[in-house]
Tab-separated table of C-alpha atoms and ligand atoms in Angstrom:
chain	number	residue	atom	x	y	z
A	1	UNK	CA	102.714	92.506	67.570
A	2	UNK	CA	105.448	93.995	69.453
A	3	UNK	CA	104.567	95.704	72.680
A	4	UNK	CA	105.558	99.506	73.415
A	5	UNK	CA	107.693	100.159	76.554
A	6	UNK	CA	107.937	102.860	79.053
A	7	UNK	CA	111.049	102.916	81.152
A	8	UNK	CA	110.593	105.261	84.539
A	9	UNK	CA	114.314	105.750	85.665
A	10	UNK	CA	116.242	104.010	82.863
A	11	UNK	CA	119.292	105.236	83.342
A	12	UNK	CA	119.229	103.730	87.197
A	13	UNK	CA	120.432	100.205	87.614
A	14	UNK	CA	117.167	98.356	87.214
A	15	UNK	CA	115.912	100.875	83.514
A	16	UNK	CA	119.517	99.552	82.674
A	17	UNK	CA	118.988	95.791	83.502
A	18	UNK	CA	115.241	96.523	81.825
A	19	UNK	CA	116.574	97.601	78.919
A	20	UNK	CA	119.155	94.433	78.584
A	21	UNK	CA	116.787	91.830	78.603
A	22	UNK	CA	114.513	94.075	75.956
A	23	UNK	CA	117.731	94.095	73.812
A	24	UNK	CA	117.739	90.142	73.495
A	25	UNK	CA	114.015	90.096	72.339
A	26	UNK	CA	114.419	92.964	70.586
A	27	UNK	CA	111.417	91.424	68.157
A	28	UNK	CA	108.723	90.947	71.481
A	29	UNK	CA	109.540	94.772	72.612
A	30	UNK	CA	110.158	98.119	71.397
A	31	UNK	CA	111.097	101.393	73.739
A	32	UNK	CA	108.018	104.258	73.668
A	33	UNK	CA	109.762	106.557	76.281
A	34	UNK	CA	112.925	106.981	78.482
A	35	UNK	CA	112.657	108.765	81.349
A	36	UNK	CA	115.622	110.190	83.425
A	37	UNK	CA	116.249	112.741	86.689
A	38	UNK	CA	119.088	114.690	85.275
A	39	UNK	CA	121.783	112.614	83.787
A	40	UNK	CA	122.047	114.019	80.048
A	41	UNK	CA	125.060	111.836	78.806
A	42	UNK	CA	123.639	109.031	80.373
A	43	UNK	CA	120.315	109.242	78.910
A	44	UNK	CA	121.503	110.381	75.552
A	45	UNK	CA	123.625	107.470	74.944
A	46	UNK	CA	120.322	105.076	75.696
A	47	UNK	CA	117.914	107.466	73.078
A	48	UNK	CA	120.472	106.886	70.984
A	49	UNK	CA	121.045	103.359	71.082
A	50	UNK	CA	117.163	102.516	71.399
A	51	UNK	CA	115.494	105.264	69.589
A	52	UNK	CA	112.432	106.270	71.895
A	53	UNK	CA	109.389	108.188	70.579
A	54	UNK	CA	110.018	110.206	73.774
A	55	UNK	CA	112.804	111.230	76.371
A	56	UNK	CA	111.664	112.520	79.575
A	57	UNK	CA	114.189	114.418	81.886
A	58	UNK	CA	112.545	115.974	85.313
A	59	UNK	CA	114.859	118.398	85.100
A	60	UNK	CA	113.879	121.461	82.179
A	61	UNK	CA	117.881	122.448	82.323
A	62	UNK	CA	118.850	118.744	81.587
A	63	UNK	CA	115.663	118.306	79.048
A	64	UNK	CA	117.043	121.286	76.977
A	65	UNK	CA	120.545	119.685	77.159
A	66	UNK	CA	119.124	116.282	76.087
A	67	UNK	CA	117.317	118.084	73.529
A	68	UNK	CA	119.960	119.821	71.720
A	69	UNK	CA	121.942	116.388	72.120
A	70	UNK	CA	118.964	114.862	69.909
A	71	UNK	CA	118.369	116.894	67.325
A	72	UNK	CA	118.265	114.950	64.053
A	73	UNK	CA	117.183	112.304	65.609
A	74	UNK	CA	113.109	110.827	65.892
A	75	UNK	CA	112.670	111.044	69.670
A	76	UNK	CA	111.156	114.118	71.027
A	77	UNK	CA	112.395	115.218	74.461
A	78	UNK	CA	110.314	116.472	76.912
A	79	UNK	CA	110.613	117.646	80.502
A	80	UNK	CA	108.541	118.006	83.954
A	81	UNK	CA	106.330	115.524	85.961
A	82	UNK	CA	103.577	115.996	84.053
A	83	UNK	CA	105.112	114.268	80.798
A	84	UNK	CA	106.498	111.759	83.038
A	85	UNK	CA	102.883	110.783	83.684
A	86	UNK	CA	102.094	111.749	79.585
A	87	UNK	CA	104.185	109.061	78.741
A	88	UNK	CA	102.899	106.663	81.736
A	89	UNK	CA	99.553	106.937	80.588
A	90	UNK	CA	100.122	107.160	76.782
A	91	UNK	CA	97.586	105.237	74.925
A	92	UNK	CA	99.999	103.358	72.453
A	93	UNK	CA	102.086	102.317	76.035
A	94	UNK	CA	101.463	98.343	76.705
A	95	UNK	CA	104.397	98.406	79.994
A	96	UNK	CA	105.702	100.638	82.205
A	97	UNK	CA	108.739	99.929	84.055
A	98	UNK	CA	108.382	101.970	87.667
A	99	UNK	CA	111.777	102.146	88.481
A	100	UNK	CA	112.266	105.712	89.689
A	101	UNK	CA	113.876	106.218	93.387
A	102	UNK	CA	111.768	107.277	96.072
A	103	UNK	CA	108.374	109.224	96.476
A	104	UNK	CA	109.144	110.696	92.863
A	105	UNK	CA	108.085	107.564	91.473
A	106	UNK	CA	104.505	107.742	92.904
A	107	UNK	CA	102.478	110.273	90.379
A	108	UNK	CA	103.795	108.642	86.908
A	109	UNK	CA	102.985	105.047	88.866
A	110	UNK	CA	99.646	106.236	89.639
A	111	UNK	CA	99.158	107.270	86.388
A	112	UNK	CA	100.336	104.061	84.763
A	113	UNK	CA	97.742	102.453	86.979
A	114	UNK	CA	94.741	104.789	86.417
A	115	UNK	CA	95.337	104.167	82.491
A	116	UNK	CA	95.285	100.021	83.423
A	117	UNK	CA	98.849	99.129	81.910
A	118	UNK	CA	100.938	96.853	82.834
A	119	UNK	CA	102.883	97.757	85.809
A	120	UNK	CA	106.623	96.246	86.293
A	121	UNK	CA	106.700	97.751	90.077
A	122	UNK	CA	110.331	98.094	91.279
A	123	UNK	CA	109.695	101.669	92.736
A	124	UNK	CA	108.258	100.291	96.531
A	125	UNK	CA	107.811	103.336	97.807
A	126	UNK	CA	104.814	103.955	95.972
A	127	UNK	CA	103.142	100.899	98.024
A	128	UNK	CA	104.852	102.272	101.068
A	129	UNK	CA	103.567	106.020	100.622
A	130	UNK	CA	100.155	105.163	98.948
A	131	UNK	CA	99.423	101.452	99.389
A	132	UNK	CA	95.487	101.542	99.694
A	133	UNK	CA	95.584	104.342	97.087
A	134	UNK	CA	97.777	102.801	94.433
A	135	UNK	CA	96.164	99.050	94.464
A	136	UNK	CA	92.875	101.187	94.269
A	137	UNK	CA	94.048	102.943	91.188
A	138	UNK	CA	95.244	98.944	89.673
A	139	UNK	CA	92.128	97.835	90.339
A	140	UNK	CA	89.683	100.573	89.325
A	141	UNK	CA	92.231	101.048	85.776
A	142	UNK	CA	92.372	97.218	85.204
A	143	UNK	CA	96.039	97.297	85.391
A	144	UNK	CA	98.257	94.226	85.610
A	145	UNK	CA	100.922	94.313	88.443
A	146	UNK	CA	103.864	92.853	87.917
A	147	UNK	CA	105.740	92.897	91.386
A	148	UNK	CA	110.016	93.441	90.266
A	149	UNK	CA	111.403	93.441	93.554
A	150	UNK	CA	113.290	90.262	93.944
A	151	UNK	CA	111.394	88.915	97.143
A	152	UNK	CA	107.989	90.002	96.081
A	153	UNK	CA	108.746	88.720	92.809
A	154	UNK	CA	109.565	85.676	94.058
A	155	UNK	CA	106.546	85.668	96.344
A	156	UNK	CA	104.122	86.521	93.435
A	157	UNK	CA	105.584	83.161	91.470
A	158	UNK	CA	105.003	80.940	94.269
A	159	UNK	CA	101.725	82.179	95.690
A	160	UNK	CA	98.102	81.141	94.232
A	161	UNK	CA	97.697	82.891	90.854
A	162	UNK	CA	94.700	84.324	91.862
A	163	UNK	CA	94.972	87.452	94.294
A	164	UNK	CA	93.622	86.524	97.680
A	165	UNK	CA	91.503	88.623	99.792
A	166	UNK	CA	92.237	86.658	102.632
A	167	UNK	CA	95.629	84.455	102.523
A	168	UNK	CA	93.572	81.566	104.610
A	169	UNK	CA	91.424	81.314	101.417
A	170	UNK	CA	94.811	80.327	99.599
A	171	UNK	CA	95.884	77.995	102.623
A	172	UNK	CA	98.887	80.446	102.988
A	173	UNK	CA	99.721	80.038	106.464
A	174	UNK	CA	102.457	82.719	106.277
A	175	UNK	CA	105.053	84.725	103.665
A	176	UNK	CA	108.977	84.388	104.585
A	177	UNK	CA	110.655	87.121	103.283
A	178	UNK	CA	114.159	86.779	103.243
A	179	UNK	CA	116.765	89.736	103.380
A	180	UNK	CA	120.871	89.201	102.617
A	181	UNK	CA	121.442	91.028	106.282
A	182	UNK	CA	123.580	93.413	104.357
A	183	UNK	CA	126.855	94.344	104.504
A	184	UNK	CA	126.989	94.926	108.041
A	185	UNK	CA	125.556	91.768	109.539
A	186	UNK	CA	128.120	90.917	111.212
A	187	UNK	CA	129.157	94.570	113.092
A	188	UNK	CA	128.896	95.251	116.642
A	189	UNK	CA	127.437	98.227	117.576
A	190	UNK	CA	130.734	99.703	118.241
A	191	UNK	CA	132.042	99.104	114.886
A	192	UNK	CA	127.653	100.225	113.335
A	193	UNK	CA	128.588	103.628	114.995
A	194	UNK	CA	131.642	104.361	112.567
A	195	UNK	CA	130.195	102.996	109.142
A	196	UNK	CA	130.830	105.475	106.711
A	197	UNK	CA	128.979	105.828	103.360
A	198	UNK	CA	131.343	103.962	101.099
A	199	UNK	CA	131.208	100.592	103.504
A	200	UNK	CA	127.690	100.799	103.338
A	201	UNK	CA	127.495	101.376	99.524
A	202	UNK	CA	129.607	97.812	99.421
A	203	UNK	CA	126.492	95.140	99.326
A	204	UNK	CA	127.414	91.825	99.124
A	205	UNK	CA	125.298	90.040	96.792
A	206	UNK	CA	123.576	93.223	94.665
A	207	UNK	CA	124.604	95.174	92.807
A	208	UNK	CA	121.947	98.168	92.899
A	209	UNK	CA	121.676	102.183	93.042
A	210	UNK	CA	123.131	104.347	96.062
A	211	UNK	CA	119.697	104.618	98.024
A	212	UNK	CA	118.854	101.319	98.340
A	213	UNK	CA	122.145	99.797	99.178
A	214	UNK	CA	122.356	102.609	101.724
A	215	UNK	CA	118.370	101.179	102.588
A	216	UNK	CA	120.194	96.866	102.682
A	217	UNK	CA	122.959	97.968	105.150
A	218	UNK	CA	119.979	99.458	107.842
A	219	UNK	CA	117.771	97.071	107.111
A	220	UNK	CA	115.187	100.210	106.167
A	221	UNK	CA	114.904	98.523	102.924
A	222	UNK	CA	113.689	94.921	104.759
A	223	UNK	CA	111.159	96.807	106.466
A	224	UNK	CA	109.650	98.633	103.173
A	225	UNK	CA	109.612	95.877	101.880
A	226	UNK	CA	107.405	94.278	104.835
A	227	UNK	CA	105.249	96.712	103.956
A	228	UNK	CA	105.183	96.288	100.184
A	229	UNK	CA	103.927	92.724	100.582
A	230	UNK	CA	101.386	93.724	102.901
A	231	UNK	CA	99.636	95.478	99.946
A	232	UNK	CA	100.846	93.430	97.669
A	233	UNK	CA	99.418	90.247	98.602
A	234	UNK	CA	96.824	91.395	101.624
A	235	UNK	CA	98.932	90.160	104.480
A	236	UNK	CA	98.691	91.427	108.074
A	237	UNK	CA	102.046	92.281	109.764
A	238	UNK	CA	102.131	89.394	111.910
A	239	UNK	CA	101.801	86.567	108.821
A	240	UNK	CA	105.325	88.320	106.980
A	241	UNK	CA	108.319	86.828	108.750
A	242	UNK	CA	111.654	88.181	107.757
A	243	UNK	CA	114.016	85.279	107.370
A	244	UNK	CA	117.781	86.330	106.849
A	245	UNK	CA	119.579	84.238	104.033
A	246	UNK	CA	123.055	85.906	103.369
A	247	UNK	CA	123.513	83.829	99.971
A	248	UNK	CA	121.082	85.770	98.725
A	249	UNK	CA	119.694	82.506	96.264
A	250	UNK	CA	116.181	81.575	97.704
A	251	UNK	CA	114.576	84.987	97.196
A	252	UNK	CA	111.810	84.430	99.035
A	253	UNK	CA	108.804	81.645	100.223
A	254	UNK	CA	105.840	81.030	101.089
A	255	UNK	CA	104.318	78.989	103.706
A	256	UNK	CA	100.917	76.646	103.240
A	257	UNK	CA	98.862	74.702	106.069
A	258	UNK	CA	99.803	71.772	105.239
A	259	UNK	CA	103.288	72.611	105.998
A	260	UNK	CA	104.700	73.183	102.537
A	261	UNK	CA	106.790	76.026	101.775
A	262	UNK	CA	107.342	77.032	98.022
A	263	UNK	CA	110.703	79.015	97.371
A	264	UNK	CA	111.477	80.669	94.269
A	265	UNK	CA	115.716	80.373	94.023
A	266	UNK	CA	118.048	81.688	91.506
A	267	UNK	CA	121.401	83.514	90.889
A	268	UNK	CA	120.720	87.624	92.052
A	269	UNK	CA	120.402	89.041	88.938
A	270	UNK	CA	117.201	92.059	88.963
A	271	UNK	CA	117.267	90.666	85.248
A	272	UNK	CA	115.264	87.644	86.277
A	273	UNK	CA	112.160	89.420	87.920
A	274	UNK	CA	112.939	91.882	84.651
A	275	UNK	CA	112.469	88.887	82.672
A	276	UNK	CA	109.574	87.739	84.504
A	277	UNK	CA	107.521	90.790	84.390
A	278	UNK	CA	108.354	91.596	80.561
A	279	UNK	CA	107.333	87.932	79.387
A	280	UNK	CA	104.769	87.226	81.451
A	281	UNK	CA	102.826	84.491	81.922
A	282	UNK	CA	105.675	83.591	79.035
A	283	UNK	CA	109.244	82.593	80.367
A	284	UNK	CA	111.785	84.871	78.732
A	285	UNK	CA	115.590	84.377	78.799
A	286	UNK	CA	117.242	87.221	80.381
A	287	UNK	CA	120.715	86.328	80.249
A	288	UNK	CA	120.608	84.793	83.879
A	289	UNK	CA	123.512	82.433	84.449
A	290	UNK	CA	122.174	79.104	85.820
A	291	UNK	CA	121.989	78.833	89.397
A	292	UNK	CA	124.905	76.012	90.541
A	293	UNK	CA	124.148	74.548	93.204
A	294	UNK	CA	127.028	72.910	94.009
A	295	UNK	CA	129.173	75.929	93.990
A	296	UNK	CA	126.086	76.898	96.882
A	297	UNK	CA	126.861	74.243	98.346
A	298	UNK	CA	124.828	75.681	101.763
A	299	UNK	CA	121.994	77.721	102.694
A	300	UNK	CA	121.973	79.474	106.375
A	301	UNK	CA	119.021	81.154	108.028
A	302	UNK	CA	118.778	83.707	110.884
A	303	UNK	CA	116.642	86.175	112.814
A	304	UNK	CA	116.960	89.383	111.992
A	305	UNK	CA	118.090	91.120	114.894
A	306	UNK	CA	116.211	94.629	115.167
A	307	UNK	CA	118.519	95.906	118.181
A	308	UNK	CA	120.960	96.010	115.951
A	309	UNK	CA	119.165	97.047	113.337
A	310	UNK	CA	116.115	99.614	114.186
A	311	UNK	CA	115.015	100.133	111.107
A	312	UNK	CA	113.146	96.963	110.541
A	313	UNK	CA	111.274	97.944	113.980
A	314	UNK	CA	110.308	100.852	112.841
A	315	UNK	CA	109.148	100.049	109.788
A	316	UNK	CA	106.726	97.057	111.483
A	317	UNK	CA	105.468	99.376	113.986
A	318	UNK	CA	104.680	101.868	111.164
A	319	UNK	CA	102.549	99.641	108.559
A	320	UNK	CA	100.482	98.267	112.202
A	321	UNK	CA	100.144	101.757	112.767
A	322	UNK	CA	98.622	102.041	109.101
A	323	UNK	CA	97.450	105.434	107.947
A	324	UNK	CA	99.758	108.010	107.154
A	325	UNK	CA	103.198	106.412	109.168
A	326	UNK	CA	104.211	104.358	106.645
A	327	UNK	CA	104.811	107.622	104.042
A	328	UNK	CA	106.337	109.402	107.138
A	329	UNK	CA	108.979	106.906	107.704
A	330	UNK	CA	109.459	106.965	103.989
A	331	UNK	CA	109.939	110.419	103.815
A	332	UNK	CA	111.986	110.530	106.850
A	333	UNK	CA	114.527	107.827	105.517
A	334	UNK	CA	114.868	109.540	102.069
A	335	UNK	CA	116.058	112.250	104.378
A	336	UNK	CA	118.441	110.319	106.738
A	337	UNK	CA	119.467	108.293	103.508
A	338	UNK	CA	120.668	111.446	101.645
A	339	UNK	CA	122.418	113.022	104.853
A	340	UNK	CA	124.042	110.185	105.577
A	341	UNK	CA	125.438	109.638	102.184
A	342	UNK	CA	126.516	113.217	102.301
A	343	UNK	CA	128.504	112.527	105.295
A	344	UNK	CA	126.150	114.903	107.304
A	345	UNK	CA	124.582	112.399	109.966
A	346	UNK	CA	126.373	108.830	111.039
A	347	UNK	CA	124.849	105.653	110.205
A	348	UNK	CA	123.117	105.003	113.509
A	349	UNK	CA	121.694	108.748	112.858
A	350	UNK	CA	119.501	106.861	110.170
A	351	UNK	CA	117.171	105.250	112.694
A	352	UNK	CA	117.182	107.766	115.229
A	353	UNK	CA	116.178	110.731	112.821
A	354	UNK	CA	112.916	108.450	111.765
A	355	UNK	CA	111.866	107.569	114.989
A	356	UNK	CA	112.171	111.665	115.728
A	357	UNK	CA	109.789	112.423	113.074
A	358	UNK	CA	107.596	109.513	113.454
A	359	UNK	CA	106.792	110.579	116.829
A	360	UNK	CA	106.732	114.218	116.609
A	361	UNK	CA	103.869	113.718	113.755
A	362	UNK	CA	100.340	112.994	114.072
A	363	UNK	CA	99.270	110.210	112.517
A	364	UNK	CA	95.944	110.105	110.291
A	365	UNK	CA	93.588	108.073	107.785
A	366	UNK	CA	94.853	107.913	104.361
A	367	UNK	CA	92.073	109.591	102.163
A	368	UNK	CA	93.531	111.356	99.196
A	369	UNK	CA	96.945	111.476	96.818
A	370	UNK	CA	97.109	115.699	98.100
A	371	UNK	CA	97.076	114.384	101.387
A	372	UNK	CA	99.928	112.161	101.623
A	373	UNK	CA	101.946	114.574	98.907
A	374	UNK	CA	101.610	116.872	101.884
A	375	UNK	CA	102.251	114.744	105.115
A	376	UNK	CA	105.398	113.630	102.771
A	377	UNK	CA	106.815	117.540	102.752
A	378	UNK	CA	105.706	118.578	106.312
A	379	UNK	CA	108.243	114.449	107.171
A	380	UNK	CA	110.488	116.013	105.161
A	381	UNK	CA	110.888	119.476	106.620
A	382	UNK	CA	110.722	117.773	110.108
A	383	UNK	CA	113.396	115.738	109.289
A	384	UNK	CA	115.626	118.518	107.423
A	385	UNK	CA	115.033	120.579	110.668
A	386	UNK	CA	116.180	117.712	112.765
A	387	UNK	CA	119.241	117.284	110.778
A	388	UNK	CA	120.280	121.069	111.398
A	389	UNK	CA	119.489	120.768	115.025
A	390	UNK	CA	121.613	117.812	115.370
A	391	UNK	CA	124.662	119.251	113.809
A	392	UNK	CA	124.724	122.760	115.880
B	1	LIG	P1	119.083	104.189	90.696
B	1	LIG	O1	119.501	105.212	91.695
B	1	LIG	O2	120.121	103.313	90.072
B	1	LIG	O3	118.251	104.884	89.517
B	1	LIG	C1	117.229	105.787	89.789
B	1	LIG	C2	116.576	106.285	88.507
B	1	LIG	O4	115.539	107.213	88.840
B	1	LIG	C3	117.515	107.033	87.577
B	1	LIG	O5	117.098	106.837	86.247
B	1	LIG	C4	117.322	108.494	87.989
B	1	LIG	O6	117.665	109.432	86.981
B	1	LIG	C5	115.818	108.496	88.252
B	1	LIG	N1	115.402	109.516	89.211
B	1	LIG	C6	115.995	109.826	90.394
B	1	LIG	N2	115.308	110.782	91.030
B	1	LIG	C7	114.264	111.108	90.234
B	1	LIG	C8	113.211	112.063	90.327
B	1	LIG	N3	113.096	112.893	91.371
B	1	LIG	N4	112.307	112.127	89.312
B	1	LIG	C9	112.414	111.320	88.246
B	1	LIG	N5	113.399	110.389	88.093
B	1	LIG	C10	114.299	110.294	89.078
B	1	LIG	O7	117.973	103.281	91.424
B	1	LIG	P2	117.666	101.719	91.228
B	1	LIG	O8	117.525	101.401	89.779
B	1	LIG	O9	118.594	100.918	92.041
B	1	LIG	O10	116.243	101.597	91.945
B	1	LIG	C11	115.071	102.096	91.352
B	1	LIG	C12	113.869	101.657	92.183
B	1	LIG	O11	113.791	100.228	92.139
B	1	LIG	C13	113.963	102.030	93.673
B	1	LIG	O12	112.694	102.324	94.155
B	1	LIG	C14	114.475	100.746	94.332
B	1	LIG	O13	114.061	100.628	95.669
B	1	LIG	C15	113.807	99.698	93.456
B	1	LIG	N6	114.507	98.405	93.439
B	1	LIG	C16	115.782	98.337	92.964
B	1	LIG	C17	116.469	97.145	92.978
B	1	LIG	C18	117.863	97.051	92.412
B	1	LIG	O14	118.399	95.934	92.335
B	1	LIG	N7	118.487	98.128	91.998
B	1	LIG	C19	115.872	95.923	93.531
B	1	LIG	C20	114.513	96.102	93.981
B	1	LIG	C21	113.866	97.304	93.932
B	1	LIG	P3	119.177	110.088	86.901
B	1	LIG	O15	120.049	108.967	86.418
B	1	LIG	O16	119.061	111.206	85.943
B	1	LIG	O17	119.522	110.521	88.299
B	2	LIG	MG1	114.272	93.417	97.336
């Protein structure tokens, strides 16, 4: 029996890698619903290539675009959050690929979860915004989650199968996430000060959308992802060491008491933890070049250096501050992320706009989704309105 595929963001980098590995198992999978933000042509050409039941666009202008673009066609287009959670939640739906950017991702996520699919989870910020929430939702829906980001993926192969409450009960001693160091590992602070958006959109390694590239070059993306494993795999702050590894090849370890540590390695290419997450506990080829490792040749280390880089600082402090900081400094870096790529704020702006908001905000218990939905538009409007202020 073949099983029926959501795709949240599909026309983004990782719904496009998604949809390449369901292409060469095109008998294992077929494509329920494509989901997009507002790129008709974009989204078009994939309906039309992979003939969805549905097409979601957020956007109603787009959706009627999208809609005339489809007519004659079998896949109905709809429009609006609420469909994108429709199509999350859809009975006949066996996997749903969360790979929207950003807080948008976290209602059709949620929904995927309360429904107990399968989760593919490349959208972190829903674990950053709604952590205690979401892996609530998994666990009261009986959903299967699938981490997709590379480290966590890599993490999630090398840990003990079972989830841990406790990572002493697994022997885990400690989890070393590694992070490339981005494009700018290397830059003084002099040289930090006059990054401009296309430098930072250069990563070495990935090749992924605008906002997280923007998130590798400040390191923001190192500390979300801190915080993703946190509530991933129940680990405190202190047991997630970031380990930089510019090749890029071991994408993550994990420590034991008896002093072994268990890497997962391979070429970066998204379509491995893709692969992973479609197949599994099957092993699916996704079109992954093999990993030489004589053209490696060597693997380097370093500490991440957080004067350089503030984000990672404030991302640590945030998740041991726990409540509502973590969706605060989310919201606050979509922010600085978006001015910064529209040439509005400079790239050391990033940190210092977060830390504003951070500390101009009161911090509370997490207790519902309205809640932090909230607390995510008052860091936003802080942030906007620190922005302005800045630039007068
Ligand atoms: P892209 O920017 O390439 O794609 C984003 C997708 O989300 C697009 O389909 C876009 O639609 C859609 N979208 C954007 N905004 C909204 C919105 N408000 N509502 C609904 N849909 C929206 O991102 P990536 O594929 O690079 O990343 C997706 C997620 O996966 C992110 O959370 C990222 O952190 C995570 N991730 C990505 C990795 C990578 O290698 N790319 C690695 C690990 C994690 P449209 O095209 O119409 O704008
Ligand atoms: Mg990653």
């Amino acid at each position: 029996m073949p099983k029926y595929v959501t795709i949240l963001g599909a026309t983004g980098t990782i719904g496009l890698n998604t949809l390449d590995v369901i292409s060469r198992h095109a008998e294992q999978f077929r494509v329920f619903a494509l989901t997009a933000h507002s790129r008709v042509d974009e989204l078009a050409a994939l309906c039309l290539k992979f003939k969805p039941r549905f097409a979601v666009m957020l956007d109603e202008t787009a959706a009627e675009k999208l809609h005339l673009r489809l007519q004659g066609t079998d896949t109905t287009v709809l429009s609006g959050l609420a469909a994108l959670e429709d199509v999350s939640a859809h009975a006949e739906v066996d996997i749903v690929m969360a790979a929207i950017v950003g807080a948008a991702g976290l209602k059709p996520a949620m929904a995927a979860a309360h429904a107990g699919k399968r989760i593919l989870l490349a959208n972190k910020e829903t674990l950053v915004m709604a952590g205690s929430l979401f892996m609530h939702a998994v666990e009261q829906g009986g959903a299967t989650l699938l981490p997709i980001d590379s480290e966590h993926n890599a993490i999630f192969q090398v840990m003990p199968p079972q989830r841990l409450a406790h990572l002493e009960d697994g022997g885990v001693r400690r989890i070393l996430l590694t992070a490339s160091g981005g494009p700018f590992r290397k830059a003084s602070n002099a040289e930090l000060l006059a990054v401009t958006p296309a430098q930072a959109l250069n990563h070495p390694n990935w090749v992924m959308g605008p906002k997280i590239t923007i998130d590798s070059a400040t390191l923001m993306n190192k500390g979300l992802e801190v915080i993703e494993a946190h509530w991933l795999f129940n680990a405190p702050a202190e047991k997630i060491e970031v380990v930089v590894h510019p090749q890029s090849v071991i994408h993550s370890m994990v420590e034991y008491v008896d002093g072994s540590v268990l890497a997962q390695m391979g070429n970066p290419d998204m379509r491995t933890p893709i692969a992973y997450g479609l197949g599994y506990p099957q092993r699916l080829d996704g079109g992954v070049a093999a990993l030489d490792l004589f053209k490696v040749a060597r693997l380097d280390f370093e500490l991440p250096d957080t004067a350089r880089f503030p984000c990672l600082r404030l991302a640590f402090d945030a998740l041991k501050q726990g409540g509502t900081a973590p969706a605060i400094l989310n919201a606050a870096n979509e922010v600085a992320v978006d001015a910064f790529l529209n040439g509005n704020i400079g790239f050391l702006d990033i940190p210092r706009l977060i830390e504003s908001v951070l500390g101009s905000m009161k911090i509370e218990p997490v207790n519902s989704l309205e809640q932090l939905v909230a607390v995510d538009e008052l860091a936003r409007a802080t942030a906007t309105e620190w922005r302005q202020l800045e630039a007068c």
